[in-house]
Amino acid sequence: MNWAILPVALAALVATPATASGTMSLPEQKETLSSYRSCVVRLKQAMKEDKAAPTPRKLRDDGSTREVTLDMRSKGVEKLGKQHARYEARIWYHHGRATAEGSQIEVSHSWEHRALECKGNVLTINASNGFTSSTFEPAS
């Protein structure tokens, strides 16, 4: 899996304050593996990586906040039939910063979504990333 372009795409999405929402779908990828079993191992690896991504909300020295959450879109690696399995999840990134007047925290929200599916020894990967409108919270 080549996820190297995701940080660049996300940086472009969150470089300016979001005033709406947007999505960018990446081209579908297909990979032929040695067996169905090795394909399922890839799904399990993706799930393990995603489960390691969440971080609790942290207040940084500059007053900004950062939090990473995981939204499982499947019940782990799901077996859908003989030689057919899938995994799907969305990772959310929440970045907050005090507004100019300091009474609120503006939080921007961006995400990475991936859906992986094995049919026999063929792995299909669909991925997208995007952002939603900023939200505002009272400053503590």
Coordinates of C-alpha atoms in Angstrom, one line a residue:
M1 CA 0.0 0.0 0.0
N2 CA 1.3 3.4 -0.9
W3 CA -0.1 6.0 1.5
A4 CA 2.7 8.4 0.9
I5 CA 0.5 10.9 -0.9
L6 CA -2.0 11.2 1.9
P7 CA 0.0 13.7 4.1
V8 CA 0.4 16.0 1.1
A9 CA -3.3 15.8 0.2
L10 CA -4.3 16.4 3.8
A11 CA -1.9 19.4 4.1
A12 CA -3.6 20.9 1.0
L13 CA -7.0 20.4 2.5
V14 CA -6.3 21.9 5.9
A15 CA -3.8 24.6 4.9
T16 CA -6.5 27.3 5.1
P17 CA -9.5 27.5 7.4
A18 CA -12.3 25.3 6.2
T19 CA -15.6 27.1 5.4
A20 CA -17.4 24.1 4.0
S21 CA -16.5 20.5 3.5
G22 CA -14.8 18.5 0.8
T23 CA -13.7 15.1 -0.2
M24 CA -10.9 13.8 -2.5
S25 CA -11.1 10.2 -3.6
L26 CA -7.9 8.5 -4.5
P27 CA -7.7 6.1 -7.5
E28 CA -8.7 2.6 -6.7
Q29 CA -5.8 0.2 -6.3
K30 CA -5.8 -3.5 -7.0
E31 CA -3.1 -5.9 -6.0
T32 CA -2.8 -9.6 -6.7
L33 CA -1.3 -11.4 -3.7
S34 CA -0.1 -15.0 -3.3
S35 CA -3.2 -16.3 -1.6
Y36 CA -6.5 -15.3 0.1
R37 CA -4.8 -15.9 3.4
S38 CA -2.1 -13.3 2.6
C39 CA -4.8 -10.9 1.5
V40 CA -6.6 -11.2 4.9
V41 CA -3.3 -10.6 6.6
R42 CA -3.1 -7.3 4.8
L43 CA -6.6 -6.4 6.1
K44 CA -5.6 -7.3 9.6
Q45 CA -2.4 -5.2 9.3
A46 CA -4.4 -2.2 8.2
M47 CA -6.8 -2.6 11.1
K48 CA -3.8 -2.9 13.5
E49 CA -2.3 0.4 12.1
D50 CA -5.6 2.2 12.4
K51 CA -6.2 1.0 16.0
A52 CA -2.8 2.4 16.9
A53 CA -3.5 5.9 15.4
P54 CA -5.9 7.4 18.0
T55 CA -4.4 9.9 20.5
P56 CA -6.2 11.7 23.3
R57 CA -6.8 15.4 23.0
K58 CA -3.5 17.2 23.9
L59 CA -3.0 20.8 24.8
R60 CA 0.3 21.9 23.2
D61 CA 2.7 24.6 24.5
D62 CA 1.4 27.1 22.0
G63 CA -2.2 26.7 23.2
S64 CA -3.4 24.6 20.2
T65 CA -5.0 21.2 20.6
R66 CA -4.7 17.9 18.7
E67 CA -6.7 14.7 18.8
V68 CA -6.9 11.7 16.6
T69 CA -10.0 9.4 16.7
L70 CA -10.9 6.2 14.9
D71 CA -14.3 5.5 13.4
M72 CA -14.6 1.8 12.5
R73 CA -16.9 1.4 9.5
S74 CA -16.8 -2.4 9.7
K75 CA -16.8 -4.8 12.6
G76 CA -13.1 -5.4 12.3
V77 CA -12.1 -7.7 9.4
E78 CA -15.4 -9.1 8.3
K79 CA -15.7 -12.4 6.5
L80 CA -18.5 -11.9 3.9
G81 CA -18.3 -15.3 2.2
K82 CA -16.0 -17.9 1.0
Q83 CA -12.7 -16.2 0.0
H84 CA -14.3 -12.7 0.6
A85 CA -13.4 -10.3 3.4
R86 CA -13.4 -6.6 4.0
Y87 CA -12.2 -3.9 6.4
E88 CA -13.2 -0.3 6.5
A89 CA -12.3 2.6 8.8
R90 CA -12.0 6.4 9.0
I91 CA -9.4 8.2 11.0
W92 CA -10.3 11.7 12.1
Y93 CA -7.8 14.5 12.9
H94 CA -9.0 17.4 15.1
H95 CA -6.8 20.5 15.4
G96 CA -7.8 23.4 17.6
R97 CA -6.5 26.9 18.0
A98 CA -7.8 29.9 19.9
T99 CA -9.7 32.5 17.9
A100 CA -8.2 36.1 17.6
E101 CA -10.3 37.4 20.5
G102 CA -9.4 34.3 22.6
S103 CA -12.9 33.5 23.8
Q104 CA -13.3 30.4 21.6
I105 CA -11.3 27.5 20.2
E106 CA -11.8 26.9 16.5
V107 CA -11.4 23.2 15.7
S108 CA -10.7 22.0 12.2
H109 CA -11.7 18.4 11.3
S110 CA -10.1 16.3 8.5
W111 CA -10.2 12.6 7.9
E112 CA -8.7 9.6 6.0
H113 CA -11.0 6.8 4.9
R114 CA -10.0 3.5 3.6
A115 CA -11.9 0.4 2.5
L116 CA -10.0 -2.8 1.8
E117 CA -11.6 -5.9 0.3
C118 CA -10.3 -9.3 -0.5
K119 CA -11.9 -11.4 -3.2
G120 CA -9.8 -14.5 -3.4
N121 CA -6.2 -13.3 -3.6
V122 CA -7.1 -9.9 -5.1
L123 CA -6.9 -6.9 -2.7
T124 CA -8.9 -3.9 -3.7
I125 CA -8.2 -0.6 -1.9
N126 CA -10.5 2.4 -2.0
A127 CA -9.3 5.5 -0.1
S128 CA -10.4 9.1 0.2
N129 CA -9.7 12.0 2.5
G130 CA -11.5 15.2 3.3
F131 CA -12.6 17.8 5.8
T132 CA -15.7 19.2 7.4
S133 CA -16.5 22.7 8.5
S134 CA -14.7 24.0 11.6
T135 CA -16.5 23.9 14.9
F136 CA -16.2 26.3 17.8
E137 CA -15.8 25.5 21.5
P138 CA -15.6 27.8 24.6
A139 CA -12.0 28.5 25.6
S140 CA -11.2 27.0 29.0

